[in-house]
Amino acid sequence: MARPKKDIESLKAIRVNVRMTVNEYLIVSGNAATLGMGIPDYIRKKVTGRPLPRTKVTPEDRRLFVELSRIGNNINQLTRNSHLRMHSPESLYRQLAELRHLLQELKSNIKNK
């Protein structure tokens, strides 16, 4: 059985050549690679206004986001406990110092990327 013929509207019969600078090409190719798409598909979707896929998050970035979320959680708990006066100031300062240290590590990891 032969493959069914496509209707005229779904055929990609028209070719468009576009000239761009090296910088423009690097931007387009970088954006397409970030989304896990080929350059022609990226340009086609961008020009026609169709939605682009969401940016793929690397496992390392996902780990950093999770760690930042945990730090935010800890800060919220410390704030709540300090308002309720459940901890001594010394333990709060110690915990805040640990959080500052973790944040500095995360910042250095992000900058080194």
mmCIF file with all atom_site columns, C-alpha atoms in Angstrom:
data_model
loop_
_atom_site.group_PDB
_atom_site.id
_atom_site.type_symbol
_atom_site.label_atom_id
_atom_site.label_alt_id
_atom_site.label_comp_id
_atom_site.label_asym_id
_atom_site.label_entity_id
_atom_site.label_seq_id
_atom_site.pdbx_PDB_ins_code
_atom_site.Cartn_x
_atom_site.Cartn_y
_atom_site.Cartn_z
_atom_site.occupancy
_atom_site.B_iso_or_equiv
_atom_site.pdbx_formal_charge
_atom_site.auth_seq_id
_atom_site.auth_comp_id
_atom_site.auth_asym_id
_atom_site.auth_atom_id
_atom_site.pdbx_PDB_model_num
ATOM 1   C CA . MET A 1 1   ? 0.000  0.000  0.000  1.00 0.00 ? 1   MET A CA 1
ATOM 2   C CA . ALA A 1 2   ? 1.420  3.383  -0.983 1.00 0.00 ? 2   ALA A CA 1
ATOM 3   C CA . ARG A 1 3   ? 1.820  6.269  1.365  1.00 0.00 ? 3   ARG A CA 1
ATOM 4   C CA . PRO A 1 4   ? -1.133 8.678  1.217  1.00 0.00 ? 4   PRO A CA 1
ATOM 5   C CA . LYS A 1 5   ? -0.496 11.947 -0.582 1.00 0.00 ? 5   LYS A CA 1
ATOM 6   C CA . LYS A 1 6   ? -0.366 15.149 1.485  1.00 0.00 ? 6   LYS A CA 1
ATOM 7   C CA . ASP A 1 7   ? -2.750 17.944 0.707  1.00 0.00 ? 7   ASP A CA 1
ATOM 8   C CA . ILE A 1 8   ? -1.282 21.032 -0.951 1.00 0.00 ? 8   ILE A CA 1
ATOM 9   C CA . GLU A 1 9   ? -1.452 23.145 2.220  1.00 0.00 ? 9   GLU A CA 1
ATOM 10  C CA . SER A 1 10  ? 0.740  20.819 4.281  1.00 0.00 ? 10  SER A CA 1
ATOM 11  C CA . LEU A 1 11  ? 3.497  20.454 1.664  1.00 0.00 ? 11  LEU A CA 1
ATOM 12  C CA . LYS A 1 12  ? 6.675  22.424 2.331  1.00 0.00 ? 12  LYS A CA 1
ATOM 13  C CA . ALA A 1 13  ? 7.188  23.357 -1.292 1.00 0.00 ? 13  ALA A CA 1
ATOM 14  C CA . ILE A 1 14  ? 8.411  26.947 -0.935 1.00 0.00 ? 14  ILE A CA 1
ATOM 15  C CA . ARG A 1 15  ? 11.981 27.634 0.072  1.00 0.00 ? 15  ARG A CA 1
ATOM 16  C CA . VAL A 1 16  ? 13.066 30.963 1.598  1.00 0.00 ? 16  VAL A CA 1
ATOM 17  C CA . ASN A 1 17  ? 16.738 31.871 1.874  1.00 0.00 ? 17  ASN A CA 1
ATOM 18  C CA . VAL A 1 18  ? 17.685 34.335 4.577  1.00 0.00 ? 18  VAL A CA 1
ATOM 19  C CA . ARG A 1 19  ? 21.007 36.064 4.983  1.00 0.00 ? 19  ARG A CA 1
ATOM 20  C CA . MET A 1 20  ? 22.157 36.991 8.465  1.00 0.00 ? 20  MET A CA 1
ATOM 21  C CA . THR A 1 21  ? 25.276 38.121 10.238 1.00 0.00 ? 21  THR A CA 1
ATOM 22  C CA . VAL A 1 22  ? 27.410 35.718 12.219 1.00 0.00 ? 22  VAL A CA 1
ATOM 23  C CA . ASN A 1 23  ? 26.093 37.174 15.479 1.00 0.00 ? 23  ASN A CA 1
ATOM 24  C CA . GLU A 1 24  ? 22.474 36.773 14.361 1.00 0.00 ? 24  GLU A CA 1
ATOM 25  C CA . TYR A 1 25  ? 23.163 33.181 13.328 1.00 0.00 ? 25  TYR A CA 1
ATOM 26  C CA . LEU A 1 26  ? 24.794 32.418 16.678 1.00 0.00 ? 26  LEU A CA 1
ATOM 27  C CA . ILE A 1 27  ? 21.770 33.846 18.503 1.00 0.00 ? 27  ILE A CA 1
ATOM 28  C CA . VAL A 1 28  ? 19.288 31.860 16.385 1.00 0.00 ? 28  VAL A CA 1
ATOM 29  C CA . SER A 1 29  ? 21.270 28.624 16.624 1.00 0.00 ? 29  SER A CA 1
ATOM 30  C CA . GLY A 1 30  ? 21.759 29.076 20.379 1.00 0.00 ? 30  GLY A CA 1
ATOM 31  C CA . ASN A 1 31  ? 18.040 29.667 20.924 1.00 0.00 ? 31  ASN A CA 1
ATOM 32  C CA . ALA A 1 32  ? 17.150 26.641 18.803 1.00 0.00 ? 32  ALA A CA 1
ATOM 33  C CA . ALA A 1 33  ? 19.653 24.436 20.638 1.00 0.00 ? 33  ALA A CA 1
ATOM 34  C CA . THR A 1 34  ? 18.363 25.606 24.014 1.00 0.00 ? 34  THR A CA 1
ATOM 35  C CA . LEU A 1 35  ? 14.872 24.494 23.017 1.00 0.00 ? 35  LEU A CA 1
ATOM 36  C CA . GLY A 1 36  ? 16.144 21.234 21.518 1.00 0.00 ? 36  GLY A CA 1
ATOM 37  C CA . MET A 1 37  ? 14.994 22.161 17.999 1.00 0.00 ? 37  MET A CA 1
ATOM 38  C CA . GLY A 1 38  ? 16.590 22.477 14.607 1.00 0.00 ? 38  GLY A CA 1
ATOM 39  C CA . ILE A 1 39  ? 17.194 25.945 13.197 1.00 0.00 ? 39  ILE A CA 1
ATOM 40  C CA . PRO A 1 40  ? 14.576 25.673 10.395 1.00 0.00 ? 40  PRO A CA 1
ATOM 41  C CA . ASP A 1 41  ? 11.884 24.466 12.817 1.00 0.00 ? 41  ASP A CA 1
ATOM 42  C CA . TYR A 1 42  ? 12.762 27.217 15.279 1.00 0.00 ? 42  TYR A CA 1
ATOM 43  C CA . ILE A 1 43  ? 12.578 29.944 12.618 1.00 0.00 ? 43  ILE A CA 1
ATOM 44  C CA . ARG A 1 44  ? 9.330  28.516 11.193 1.00 0.00 ? 44  ARG A CA 1
ATOM 45  C CA . LYS A 1 45  ? 7.620  28.506 14.600 1.00 0.00 ? 45  LYS A CA 1
ATOM 46  C CA . LYS A 1 46  ? 8.992  31.906 15.583 1.00 0.00 ? 46  LYS A CA 1
ATOM 47  C CA . VAL A 1 47  ? 7.892  33.582 12.339 1.00 0.00 ? 47  VAL A CA 1
ATOM 48  C CA . THR A 1 48  ? 4.415  32.044 12.269 1.00 0.00 ? 48  THR A CA 1
ATOM 49  C CA . GLY A 1 49  ? 3.759  32.857 15.926 1.00 0.00 ? 49  GLY A CA 1
ATOM 50  C CA . ARG A 1 50  ? 3.187  29.258 16.964 1.00 0.00 ? 50  ARG A CA 1
ATOM 51  C CA . PRO A 1 51  ? 4.137  28.445 20.545 1.00 0.00 ? 51  PRO A CA 1
ATOM 52  C CA . LEU A 1 52  ? 7.695  27.331 21.147 1.00 0.00 ? 52  LEU A CA 1
ATOM 53  C CA . PRO A 1 53  ? 8.457  24.422 23.454 1.00 0.00 ? 53  PRO A CA 1
ATOM 54  C CA . ARG A 1 54  ? 9.569  25.213 26.963 1.00 0.00 ? 54  ARG A CA 1
ATOM 55  C CA . THR A 1 55  ? 13.260 25.593 27.636 1.00 0.00 ? 55  THR A CA 1
ATOM 56  C CA . LYS A 1 56  ? 14.923 22.355 28.619 1.00 0.00 ? 56  LYS A CA 1
ATOM 57  C CA . VAL A 1 57  ? 16.496 22.504 32.067 1.00 0.00 ? 57  VAL A CA 1
ATOM 58  C CA . THR A 1 58  ? 19.787 20.692 32.555 1.00 0.00 ? 58  THR A CA 1
ATOM 59  C CA . PRO A 1 59  ? 20.027 18.276 35.495 1.00 0.00 ? 59  PRO A CA 1
ATOM 60  C CA . GLU A 1 60  ? 22.606 20.538 37.144 1.00 0.00 ? 60  GLU A CA 1
ATOM 61  C CA . ASP A 1 61  ? 20.294 23.564 36.886 1.00 0.00 ? 61  ASP A CA 1
ATOM 62  C CA . ARG A 1 62  ? 17.423 21.477 38.229 1.00 0.00 ? 62  ARG A CA 1
ATOM 63  C CA . ARG A 1 63  ? 19.588 20.571 41.235 1.00 0.00 ? 63  ARG A CA 1
ATOM 64  C CA . LEU A 1 64  ? 20.388 24.260 41.799 1.00 0.00 ? 64  LEU A CA 1
ATOM 65  C CA . PHE A 1 65  ? 16.693 25.192 41.622 1.00 0.00 ? 65  PHE A CA 1
ATOM 66  C CA . VAL A 1 66  ? 15.819 22.488 44.154 1.00 0.00 ? 66  VAL A CA 1
ATOM 67  C CA . GLU A 1 67  ? 18.591 23.666 46.470 1.00 0.00 ? 67  GLU A CA 1
ATOM 68  C CA . LEU A 1 68  ? 17.427 27.292 46.186 1.00 0.00 ? 68  LEU A CA 1
ATOM 69  C CA . SER A 1 69  ? 13.895 26.168 46.982 1.00 0.00 ? 69  SER A CA 1
ATOM 70  C CA . ARG A 1 70  ? 15.139 24.361 50.086 1.00 0.00 ? 70  ARG A CA 1
ATOM 71  C CA . ILE A 1 71  ? 17.060 27.431 51.193 1.00 0.00 ? 71  ILE A CA 1
ATOM 72  C CA . GLY A 1 72  ? 13.928 29.552 50.727 1.00 0.00 ? 72  GLY A CA 1
ATOM 73  C CA . ASN A 1 73  ? 11.998 27.044 52.808 1.00 0.00 ? 73  ASN A CA 1
ATOM 74  C CA . ASN A 1 74  ? 14.605 27.219 55.571 1.00 0.00 ? 74  ASN A CA 1
ATOM 75  C CA . ILE A 1 75  ? 14.528 31.009 55.558 1.00 0.00 ? 75  ILE A CA 1
ATOM 76  C CA . ASN A 1 76  ? 10.732 30.990 55.855 1.00 0.00 ? 76  ASN A CA 1
ATOM 77  C CA . GLN A 1 77  ? 10.894 28.541 58.783 1.00 0.00 ? 77  GLN A CA 1
ATOM 78  C CA . LEU A 1 78  ? 13.557 30.600 60.525 1.00 0.00 ? 78  LEU A CA 1
ATOM 79  C CA . THR A 1 79  ? 11.494 33.754 60.075 1.00 0.00 ? 79  THR A CA 1
ATOM 80  C CA . ARG A 1 80  ? 8.382  32.070 61.427 1.00 0.00 ? 80  ARG A CA 1
ATOM 81  C CA . ASN A 1 81  ? 10.258 30.659 64.406 1.00 0.00 ? 81  ASN A CA 1
ATOM 82  C CA . SER A 1 82  ? 11.888 33.988 65.171 1.00 0.00 ? 82  SER A CA 1
ATOM 83  C CA . HIS A 1 83  ? 8.474  35.675 65.166 1.00 0.00 ? 83  HIS A CA 1
ATOM 84  C CA . LEU A 1 84  ? 7.180  33.010 67.547 1.00 0.00 ? 84  LEU A CA 1
ATOM 85  C CA . ARG A 1 85  ? 10.352 33.311 69.653 1.00 0.00 ? 85  ARG A CA 1
ATOM 86  C CA . MET A 1 86  ? 10.861 29.545 69.529 1.00 0.00 ? 86  MET A CA 1
ATOM 87  C CA . HIS A 1 87  ? 14.652 29.651 69.103 1.00 0.00 ? 87  HIS A CA 1
ATOM 88  C CA . SER A 1 88  ? 17.424 31.375 70.928 1.00 0.00 ? 88  SER A CA 1
ATOM 89  C CA . PRO A 1 89  ? 19.160 34.134 68.947 1.00 0.00 ? 89  PRO A CA 1
ATOM 90  C CA . GLU A 1 90  ? 22.435 32.167 68.956 1.00 0.00 ? 90  GLU A CA 1
ATOM 91  C CA . SER A 1 91  ? 20.903 29.184 67.143 1.00 0.00 ? 91  SER A CA 1
ATOM 92  C CA . LEU A 1 92  ? 19.185 31.499 64.644 1.00 0.00 ? 92  LEU A CA 1
ATOM 93  C CA . TYR A 1 93  ? 22.485 33.249 63.877 1.00 0.00 ? 93  TYR A CA 1
ATOM 94  C CA . ARG A 1 94  ? 24.195 29.882 63.412 1.00 0.00 ? 94  ARG A CA 1
ATOM 95  C CA . GLN A 1 95  ? 21.472 28.659 61.049 1.00 0.00 ? 95  GLN A CA 1
ATOM 96  C CA . LEU A 1 96  ? 21.534 31.920 59.108 1.00 0.00 ? 96  LEU A CA 1
ATOM 97  C CA . ALA A 1 97  ? 25.312 31.637 58.766 1.00 0.00 ? 97  ALA A CA 1
ATOM 98  C CA . GLU A 1 98  ? 24.897 28.120 57.334 1.00 0.00 ? 98  GLU A CA 1
ATOM 99  C CA . LEU A 1 99  ? 22.312 29.429 54.852 1.00 0.00 ? 99  LEU A CA 1
ATOM 100 C CA . ARG A 1 100 ? 24.628 32.278 53.825 1.00 0.00 ? 100 ARG A CA 1
ATOM 101 C CA . HIS A 1 101 ? 27.395 29.762 53.210 1.00 0.00 ? 101 HIS A CA 1
ATOM 102 C CA . LEU A 1 102 ? 25.101 27.611 51.032 1.00 0.00 ? 102 LEU A CA 1
ATOM 103 C CA . LEU A 1 103 ? 23.968 30.656 49.064 1.00 0.00 ? 103 LEU A CA 1
ATOM 104 C CA . GLN A 1 104 ? 27.571 31.689 48.444 1.00 0.00 ? 104 GLN A CA 1
ATOM 105 C CA . GLU A 1 105 ? 28.357 28.188 47.129 1.00 0.00 ? 105 GLU A CA 1
ATOM 106 C CA . LEU A 1 106 ? 25.357 28.285 44.817 1.00 0.00 ? 106 LEU A CA 1
ATOM 107 C CA . LYS A 1 107 ? 26.284 31.754 43.549 1.00 0.00 ? 107 LYS A CA 1
ATOM 108 C CA . SER A 1 108 ? 29.836 30.641 42.791 1.00 0.00 ? 108 SER A CA 1
ATOM 109 C CA . ASN A 1 109 ? 28.516 27.554 40.953 1.00 0.00 ? 109 ASN A CA 1
ATOM 110 C CA . ILE A 1 110 ? 26.209 29.711 38.855 1.00 0.00 ? 110 ILE A CA 1
ATOM 111 C CA . LYS A 1 111 ? 28.964 32.239 38.053 1.00 0.00 ? 111 LYS A CA 1
ATOM 112 C CA . ASN A 1 112 ? 31.412 29.479 37.083 1.00 0.00 ? 112 ASN A CA 1
ATOM 113 C CA . LYS A 1 113 ? 28.913 28.062 34.605 1.00 0.00 ? 113 LYS A CA 1
#
